[in-house]
Coordinates of C-alpha atoms and ligand atoms in Angstrom, one line a residue:
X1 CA 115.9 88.1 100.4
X2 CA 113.9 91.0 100.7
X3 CA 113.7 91.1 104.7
X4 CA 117.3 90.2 104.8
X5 CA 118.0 93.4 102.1
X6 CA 116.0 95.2 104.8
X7 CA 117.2 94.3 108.2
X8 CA 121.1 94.9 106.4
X9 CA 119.7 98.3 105.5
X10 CA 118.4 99.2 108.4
X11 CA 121.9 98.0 110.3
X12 CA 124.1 99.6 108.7
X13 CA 122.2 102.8 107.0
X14 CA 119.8 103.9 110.1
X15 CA 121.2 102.1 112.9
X16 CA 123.9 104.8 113.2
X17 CA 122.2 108.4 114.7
X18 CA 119.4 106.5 115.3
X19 CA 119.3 108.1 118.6
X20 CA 120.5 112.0 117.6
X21 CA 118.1 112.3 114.6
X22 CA 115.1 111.3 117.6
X23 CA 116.6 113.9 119.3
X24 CA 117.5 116.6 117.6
X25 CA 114.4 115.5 115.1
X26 CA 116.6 115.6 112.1
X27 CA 114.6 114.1 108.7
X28 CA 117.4 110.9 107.9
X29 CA 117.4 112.7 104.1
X30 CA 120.3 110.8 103.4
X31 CA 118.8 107.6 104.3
X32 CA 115.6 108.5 102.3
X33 CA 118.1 108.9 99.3
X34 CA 119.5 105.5 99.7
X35 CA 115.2 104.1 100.6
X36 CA 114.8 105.5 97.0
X37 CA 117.6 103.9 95.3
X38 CA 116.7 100.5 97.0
X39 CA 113.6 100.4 95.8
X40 CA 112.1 100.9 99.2
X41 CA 109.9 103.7 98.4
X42 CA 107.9 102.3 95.4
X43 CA 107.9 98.6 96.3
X44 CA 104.6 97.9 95.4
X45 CA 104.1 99.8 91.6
X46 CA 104.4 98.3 88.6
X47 CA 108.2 98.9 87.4
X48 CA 106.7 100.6 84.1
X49 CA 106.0 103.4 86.4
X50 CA 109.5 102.7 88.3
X51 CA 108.3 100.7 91.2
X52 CA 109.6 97.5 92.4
X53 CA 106.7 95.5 91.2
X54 CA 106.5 93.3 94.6
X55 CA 103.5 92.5 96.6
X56 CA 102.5 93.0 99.8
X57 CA 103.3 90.7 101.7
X58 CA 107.3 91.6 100.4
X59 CA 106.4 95.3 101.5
X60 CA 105.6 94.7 105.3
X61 CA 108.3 92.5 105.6
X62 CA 110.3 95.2 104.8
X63 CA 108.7 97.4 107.0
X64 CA 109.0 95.6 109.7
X65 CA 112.7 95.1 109.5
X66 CA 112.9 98.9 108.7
X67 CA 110.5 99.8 111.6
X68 CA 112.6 97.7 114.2
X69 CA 115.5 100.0 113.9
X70 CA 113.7 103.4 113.0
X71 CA 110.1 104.0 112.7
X72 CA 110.3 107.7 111.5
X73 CA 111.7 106.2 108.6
X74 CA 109.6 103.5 108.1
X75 CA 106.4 106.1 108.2
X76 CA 108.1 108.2 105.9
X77 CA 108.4 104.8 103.4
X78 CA 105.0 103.3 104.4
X79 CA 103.0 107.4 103.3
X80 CA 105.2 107.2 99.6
X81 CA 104.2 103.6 98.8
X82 CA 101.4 103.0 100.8
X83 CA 99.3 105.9 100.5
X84 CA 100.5 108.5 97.7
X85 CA 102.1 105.5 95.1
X86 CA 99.2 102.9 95.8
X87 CA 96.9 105.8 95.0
X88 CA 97.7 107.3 92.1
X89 CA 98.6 104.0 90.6
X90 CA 95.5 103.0 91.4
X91 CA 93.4 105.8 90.8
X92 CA 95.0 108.1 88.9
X93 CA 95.0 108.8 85.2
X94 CA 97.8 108.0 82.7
X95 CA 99.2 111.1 82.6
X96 CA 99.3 112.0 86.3
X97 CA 101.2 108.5 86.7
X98 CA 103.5 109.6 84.1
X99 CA 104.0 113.0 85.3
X100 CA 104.2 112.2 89.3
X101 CA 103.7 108.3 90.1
X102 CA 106.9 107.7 88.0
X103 CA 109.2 110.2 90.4
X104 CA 107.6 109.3 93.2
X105 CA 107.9 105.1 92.8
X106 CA 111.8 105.9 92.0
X107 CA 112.1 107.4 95.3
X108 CA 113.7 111.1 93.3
X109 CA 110.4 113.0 95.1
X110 CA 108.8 111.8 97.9
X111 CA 104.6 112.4 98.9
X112 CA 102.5 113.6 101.5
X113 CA 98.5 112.8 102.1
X114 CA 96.3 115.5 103.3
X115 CA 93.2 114.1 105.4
X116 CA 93.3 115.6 108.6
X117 CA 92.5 119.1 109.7
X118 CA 92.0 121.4 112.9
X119 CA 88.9 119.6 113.5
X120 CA 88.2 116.4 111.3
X121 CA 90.5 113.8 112.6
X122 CA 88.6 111.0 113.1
X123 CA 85.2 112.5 112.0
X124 CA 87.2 112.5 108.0
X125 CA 83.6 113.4 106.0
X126 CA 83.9 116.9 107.9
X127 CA 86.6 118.5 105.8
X128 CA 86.5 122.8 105.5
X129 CA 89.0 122.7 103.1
X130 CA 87.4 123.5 99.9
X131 CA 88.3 123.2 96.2
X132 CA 85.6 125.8 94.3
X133 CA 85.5 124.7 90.9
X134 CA 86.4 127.9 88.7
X135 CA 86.2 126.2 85.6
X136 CA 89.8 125.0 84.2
X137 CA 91.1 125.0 88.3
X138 CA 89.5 124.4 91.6
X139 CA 90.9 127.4 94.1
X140 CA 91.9 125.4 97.4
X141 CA 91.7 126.6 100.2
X142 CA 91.9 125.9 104.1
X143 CA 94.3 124.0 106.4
X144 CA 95.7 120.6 107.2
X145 CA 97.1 119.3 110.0
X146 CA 100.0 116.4 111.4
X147 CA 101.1 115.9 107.6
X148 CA 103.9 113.3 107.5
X149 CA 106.5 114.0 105.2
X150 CA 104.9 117.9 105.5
X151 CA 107.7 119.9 104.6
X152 CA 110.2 117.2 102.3
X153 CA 107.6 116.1 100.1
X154 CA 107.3 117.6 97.0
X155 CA 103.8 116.1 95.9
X156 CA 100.5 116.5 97.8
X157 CA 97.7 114.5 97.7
X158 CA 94.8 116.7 99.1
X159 CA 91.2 116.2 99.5
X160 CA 89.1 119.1 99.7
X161 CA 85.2 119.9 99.4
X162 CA 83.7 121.0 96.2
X163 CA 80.0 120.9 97.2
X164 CA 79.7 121.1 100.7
X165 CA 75.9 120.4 100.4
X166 CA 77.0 116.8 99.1
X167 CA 78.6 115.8 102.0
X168 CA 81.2 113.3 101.9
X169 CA 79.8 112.5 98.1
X170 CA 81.5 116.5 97.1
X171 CA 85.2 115.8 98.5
X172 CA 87.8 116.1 95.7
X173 CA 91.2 115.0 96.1
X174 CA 93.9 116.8 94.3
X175 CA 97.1 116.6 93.3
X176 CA 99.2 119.9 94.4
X177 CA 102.3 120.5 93.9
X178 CA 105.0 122.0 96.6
X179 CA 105.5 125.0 95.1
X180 CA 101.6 126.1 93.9
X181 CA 101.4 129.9 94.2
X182 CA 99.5 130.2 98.0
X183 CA 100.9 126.8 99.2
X184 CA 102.4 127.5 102.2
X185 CA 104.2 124.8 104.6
X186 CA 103.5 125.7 108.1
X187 CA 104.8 125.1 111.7
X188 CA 106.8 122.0 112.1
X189 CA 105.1 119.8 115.1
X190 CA 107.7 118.8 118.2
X191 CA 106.3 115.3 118.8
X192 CA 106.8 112.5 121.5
X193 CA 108.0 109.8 119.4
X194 CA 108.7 109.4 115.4
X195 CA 110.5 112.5 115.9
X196 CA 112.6 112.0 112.4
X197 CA 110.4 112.1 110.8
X198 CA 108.7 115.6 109.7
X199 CA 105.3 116.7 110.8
X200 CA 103.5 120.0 109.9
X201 CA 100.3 121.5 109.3
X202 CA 100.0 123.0 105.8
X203 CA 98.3 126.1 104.4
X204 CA 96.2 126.9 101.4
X205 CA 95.1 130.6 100.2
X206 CA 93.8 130.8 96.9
X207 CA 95.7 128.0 95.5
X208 CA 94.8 127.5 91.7
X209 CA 95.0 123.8 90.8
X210 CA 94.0 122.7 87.2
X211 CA 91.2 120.6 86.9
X212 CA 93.4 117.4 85.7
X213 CA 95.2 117.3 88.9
X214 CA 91.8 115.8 90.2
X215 CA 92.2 111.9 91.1
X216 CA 89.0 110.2 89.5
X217 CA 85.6 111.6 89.0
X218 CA 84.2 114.1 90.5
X219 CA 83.3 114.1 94.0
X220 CA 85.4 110.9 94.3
X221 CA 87.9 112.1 97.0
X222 CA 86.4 110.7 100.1
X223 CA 85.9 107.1 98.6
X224 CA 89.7 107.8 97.5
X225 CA 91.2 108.6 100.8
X226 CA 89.3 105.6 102.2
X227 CA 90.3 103.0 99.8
X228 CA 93.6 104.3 100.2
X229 CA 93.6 104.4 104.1
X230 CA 92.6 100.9 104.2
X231 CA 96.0 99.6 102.5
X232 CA 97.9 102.1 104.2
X233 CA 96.9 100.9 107.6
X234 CA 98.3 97.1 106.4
X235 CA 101.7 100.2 106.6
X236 CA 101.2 100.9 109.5
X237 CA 100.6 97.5 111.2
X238 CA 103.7 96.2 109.7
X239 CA 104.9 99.1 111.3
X240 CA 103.5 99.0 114.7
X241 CA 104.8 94.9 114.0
X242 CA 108.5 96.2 113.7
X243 CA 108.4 98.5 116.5
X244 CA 107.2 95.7 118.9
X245 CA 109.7 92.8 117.9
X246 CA 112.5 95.1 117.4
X247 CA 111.7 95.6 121.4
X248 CA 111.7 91.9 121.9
X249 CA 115.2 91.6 120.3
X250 CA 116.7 93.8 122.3
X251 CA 114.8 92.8 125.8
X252 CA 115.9 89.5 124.8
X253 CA 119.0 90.2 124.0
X254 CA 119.4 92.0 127.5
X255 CA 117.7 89.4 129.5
X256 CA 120.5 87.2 128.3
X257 CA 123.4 89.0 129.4
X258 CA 122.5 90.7 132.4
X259 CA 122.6 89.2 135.6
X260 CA 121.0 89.5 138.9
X261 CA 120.6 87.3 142.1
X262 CA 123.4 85.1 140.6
X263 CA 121.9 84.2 137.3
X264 CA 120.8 86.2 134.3
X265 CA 117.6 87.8 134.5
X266 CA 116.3 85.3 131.8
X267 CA 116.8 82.5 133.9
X268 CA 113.7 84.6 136.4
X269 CA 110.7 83.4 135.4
X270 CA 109.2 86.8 136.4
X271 CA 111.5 88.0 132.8
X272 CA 111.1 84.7 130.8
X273 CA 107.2 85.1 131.5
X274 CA 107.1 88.4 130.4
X275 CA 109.6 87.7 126.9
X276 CA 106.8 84.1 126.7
X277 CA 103.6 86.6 126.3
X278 CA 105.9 89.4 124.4
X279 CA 106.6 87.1 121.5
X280 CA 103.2 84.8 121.4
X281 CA 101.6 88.3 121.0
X282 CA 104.1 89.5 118.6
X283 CA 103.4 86.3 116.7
X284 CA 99.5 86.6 116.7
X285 CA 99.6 90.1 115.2
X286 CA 102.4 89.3 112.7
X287 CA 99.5 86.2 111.3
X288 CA 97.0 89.2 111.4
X289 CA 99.5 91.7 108.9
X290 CA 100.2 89.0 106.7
X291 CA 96.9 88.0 106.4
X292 CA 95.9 91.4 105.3
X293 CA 98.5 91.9 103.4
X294 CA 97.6 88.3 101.7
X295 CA 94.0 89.5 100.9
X296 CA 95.3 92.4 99.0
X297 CA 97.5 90.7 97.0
X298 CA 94.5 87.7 96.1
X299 CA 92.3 90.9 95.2
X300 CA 89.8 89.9 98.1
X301 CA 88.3 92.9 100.1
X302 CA 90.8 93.6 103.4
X303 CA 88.7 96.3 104.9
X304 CA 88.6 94.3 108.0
X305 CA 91.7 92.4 107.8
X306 CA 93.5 95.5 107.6
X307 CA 91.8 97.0 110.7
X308 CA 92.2 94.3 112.9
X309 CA 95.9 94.2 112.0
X310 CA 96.3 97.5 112.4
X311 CA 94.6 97.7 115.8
X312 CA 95.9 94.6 117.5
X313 CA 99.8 95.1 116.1
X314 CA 99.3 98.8 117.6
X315 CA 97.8 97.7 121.0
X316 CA 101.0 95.0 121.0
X317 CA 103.6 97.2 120.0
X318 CA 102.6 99.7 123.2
X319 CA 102.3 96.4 125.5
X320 CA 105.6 94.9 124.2
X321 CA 107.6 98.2 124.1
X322 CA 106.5 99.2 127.9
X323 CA 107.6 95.7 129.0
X324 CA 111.1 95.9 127.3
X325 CA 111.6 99.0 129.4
X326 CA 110.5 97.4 132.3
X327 CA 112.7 94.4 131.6
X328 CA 115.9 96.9 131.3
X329 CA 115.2 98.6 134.2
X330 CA 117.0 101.5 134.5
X331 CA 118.7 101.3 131.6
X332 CA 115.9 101.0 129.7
X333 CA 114.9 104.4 130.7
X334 CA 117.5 105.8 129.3
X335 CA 118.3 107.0 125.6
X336 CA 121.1 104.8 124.6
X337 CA 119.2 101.9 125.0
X338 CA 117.0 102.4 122.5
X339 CA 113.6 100.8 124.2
X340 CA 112.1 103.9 125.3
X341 CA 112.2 105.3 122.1
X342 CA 110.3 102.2 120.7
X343 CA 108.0 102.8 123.0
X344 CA 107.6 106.7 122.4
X345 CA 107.3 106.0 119.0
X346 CA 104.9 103.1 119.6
X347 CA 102.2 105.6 120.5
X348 CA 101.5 106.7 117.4
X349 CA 100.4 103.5 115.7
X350 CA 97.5 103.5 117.9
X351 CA 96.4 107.0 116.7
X352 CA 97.5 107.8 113.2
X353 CA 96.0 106.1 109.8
X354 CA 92.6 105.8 112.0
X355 CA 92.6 105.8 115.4
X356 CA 92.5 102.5 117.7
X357 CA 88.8 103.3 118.5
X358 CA 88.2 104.3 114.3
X359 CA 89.8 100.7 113.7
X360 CA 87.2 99.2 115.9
X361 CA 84.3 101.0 114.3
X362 CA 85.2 99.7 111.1
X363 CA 85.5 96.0 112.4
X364 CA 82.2 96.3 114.0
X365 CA 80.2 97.6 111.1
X366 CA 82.0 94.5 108.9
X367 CA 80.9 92.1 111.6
X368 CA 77.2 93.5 111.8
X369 CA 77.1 93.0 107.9
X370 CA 78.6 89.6 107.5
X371 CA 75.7 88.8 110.4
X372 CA 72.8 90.3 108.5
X373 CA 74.1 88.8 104.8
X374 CA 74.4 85.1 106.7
X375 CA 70.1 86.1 108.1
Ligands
LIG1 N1 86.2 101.9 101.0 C1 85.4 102.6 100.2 N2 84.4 103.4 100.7 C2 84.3 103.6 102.0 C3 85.2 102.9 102.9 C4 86.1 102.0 102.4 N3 87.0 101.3 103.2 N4 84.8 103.3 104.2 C5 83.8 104.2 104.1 N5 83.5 104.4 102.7 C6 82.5 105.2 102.2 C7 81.1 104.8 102.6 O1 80.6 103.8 101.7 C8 80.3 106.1 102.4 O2 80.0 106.3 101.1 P1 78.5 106.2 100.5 O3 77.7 107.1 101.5 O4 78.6 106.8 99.2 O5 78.2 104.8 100.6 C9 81.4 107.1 102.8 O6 82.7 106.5 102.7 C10 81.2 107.6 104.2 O7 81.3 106.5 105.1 P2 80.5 106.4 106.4 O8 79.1 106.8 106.2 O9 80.9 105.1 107.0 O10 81.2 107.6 107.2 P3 81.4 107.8 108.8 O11 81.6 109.3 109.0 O12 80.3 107.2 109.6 O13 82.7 107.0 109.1 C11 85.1 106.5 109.1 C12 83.8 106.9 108.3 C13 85.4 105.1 108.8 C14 85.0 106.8 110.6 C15 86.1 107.4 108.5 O14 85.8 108.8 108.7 C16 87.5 107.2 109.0 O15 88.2 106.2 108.5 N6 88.1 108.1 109.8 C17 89.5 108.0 110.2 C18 90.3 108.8 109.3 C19 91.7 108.5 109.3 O16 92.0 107.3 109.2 N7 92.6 109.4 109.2 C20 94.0 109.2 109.1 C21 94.6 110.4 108.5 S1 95.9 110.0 107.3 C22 97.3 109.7 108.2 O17 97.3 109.5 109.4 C23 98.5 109.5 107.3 C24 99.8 109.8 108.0 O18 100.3 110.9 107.9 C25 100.5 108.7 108.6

């Protein structure tokens, strides 16, 4: 039911302009209105906090019937449940989940998390925004960088260092609010693909935020973001997932009706080969998702499972997405088509929420300690 409320969403909500939001990079507000009232946007909080109270495994079904048809807005759903609900319902305290979890699960407000700056992409413990503890407030400044939902969010989830000499153990992550005095929203990025949805690099000069906007204890930021990262990459694979079987349907769908050397092209092994690896592939990385996605909802650790779905569905959804151009030919190289936009916005899945080669670090160092507990 849920994948079916989904994929009839997607059809008839962001199927239409599909193609002039990508180019004109228009945020689908409307749509995002309509996410909300569905229930898309807090799926997985407890409906005491206005969520949806599902699991998981109901969210990246969704995602990936969501993400099939338009993958800005499926990163704009996967950051608000994923990453900003998950974590303050997690993490936070009972009043910050009255006060922001509550708008945010209801879809009235959407959410933004702050990671990445100038230069700490990958290398995340590196942060030079800092948070100097003044007593009641920490004064936050610095800059952050490739922000989805930058400018239409209202709530920020920030992390920041408090005691640089700490290291990674002195990050903070705090709650700020869009309209903080010295909160400024900066340029808006013009990408290659998700191009819905909004990206910008944010700005913080003196920014006073009160102590009880801090998620946890102190000095509990990194852990946060990293914890938090680790579900929100389950997001993303469900995403890159969508991306690369919403390319399958349509080269499928093509390969059926269009005809060359008297038959149509499916009937050529050279295309039926290609749709044969397409959708084993799609298969094998749609096991991995759920599988990660099943872990979390048992409660088991998915540190791994999550990584290796995130990685392989990315490194499909780029394979499967280059191949459904190919398969369309010239038409696939065009815009109305749809494919190469799957594939432009395929990219990304291999790069944000940790890299492909940050995804493989992780599944090395889980593989090295599973071999030295079993010595
Ligand atoms: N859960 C809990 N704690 C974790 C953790 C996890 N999954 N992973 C690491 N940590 C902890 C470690 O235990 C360690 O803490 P202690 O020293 O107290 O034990 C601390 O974090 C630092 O870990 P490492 O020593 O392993 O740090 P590192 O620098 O070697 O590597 C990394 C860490 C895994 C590479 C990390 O920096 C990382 O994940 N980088 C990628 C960052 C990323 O994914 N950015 C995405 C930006 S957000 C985004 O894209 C959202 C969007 O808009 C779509």
């Amino acid at each position: 039911m849920i994948r079916d409320a989904a994929r009839d969403f997607a059809q008839t909500e962001l199927l239409p302009g599909v193609i002039e939001r990508d180019n004109d990079q228009k945020f689908p507000a409307g749509a995002v209105k309509k996410m909300g009232e569905l229930g898309f946007l807090g799926m997985m909080t407890d409906p005491a906090y206005n969520g949806g109270g599902m699991d998981t495994l109901s969210y990246v079904l969704a995602m990936e019937e969501i993400s099939k048809i338009d993958a800005s807005a499926s990163v704009i759903m996967s950051v608000n449940n994923s990453l900003v609900c998950w974590g303050l319902e997690t993490y936070g305290n009972e009043e910050q989940k009255q006060k922001y979890l509550t708008r945010l699960a209801s879809g009235e407000i959407i959410g933004a998390f702050c990671l990445s700056e100038p230069e700490a992409g990958s290398d995340a413990t590196s942060q030079r925004t800092t948070a100097i503890d003044q007593g009641d407030y920490y004064l936050l400044n610095g800059t952050k960088n490739w922000i989805t939902n930058g400018n239409s969010a209202s709530i920020y989830l920030v992390m920041a260092q408090t005691h640089v000499s700490k290291g990674h153990r002195g990050i903070n992550c705090l709650i700020v609010e869009k309209d903080m005095d010295g909160f400024i929203v900066g340029k808006k990025e013009d990408k290659l693909g998700i191009r819905g949805s909004d990206t910008h690099s944010l700005m913080f000069t003196d920014v006073k935020v009160p102590k009880e906007n801090r998620i946890g204890e102190e000095g509990f930021g990194f852990k946060f973001a990293m914890k938090t990262l680790s579900g929100g990459r389950i997001g993303i694979a469900a995403q890159a997932l969508g991306i690369a079987s919403g390319a399958l349907e349509l080269a499928s769908k093509y390969a059926t009706e269009r005809k060359a050397f008297g038959k149509s092209i499916s009937q050529h092994q050279a295309i039926a080969f290609k749709l044969a690896d397409m959708a084993t592939k799609i298969e094998a990385a749609r096991l991995l998702v759920m599988k990660a996605a099943w872990l979390k909802d048992q409660g088991q650790n998915y540190d791994k499972a999550s990584a290796m779905a995130k990685l392989y569905a990315s490194e499909v959804a780029m394979e499967a997405t280059v191949e459904a151009v190919q398969i369309h030919g010239g038409y696939g190289f065009v815009k109305e088509y749809h494919v190469e936009r799957l594939m432009r916005d395929a990219k990304i899945t291999q790069i944000y929420e940790g890299t492909s080669e940050i995804q493989r670090i992780v599944i090395a160092r889980a593989v090295l300690d599973e071999a030295s507990a079993i010595a």
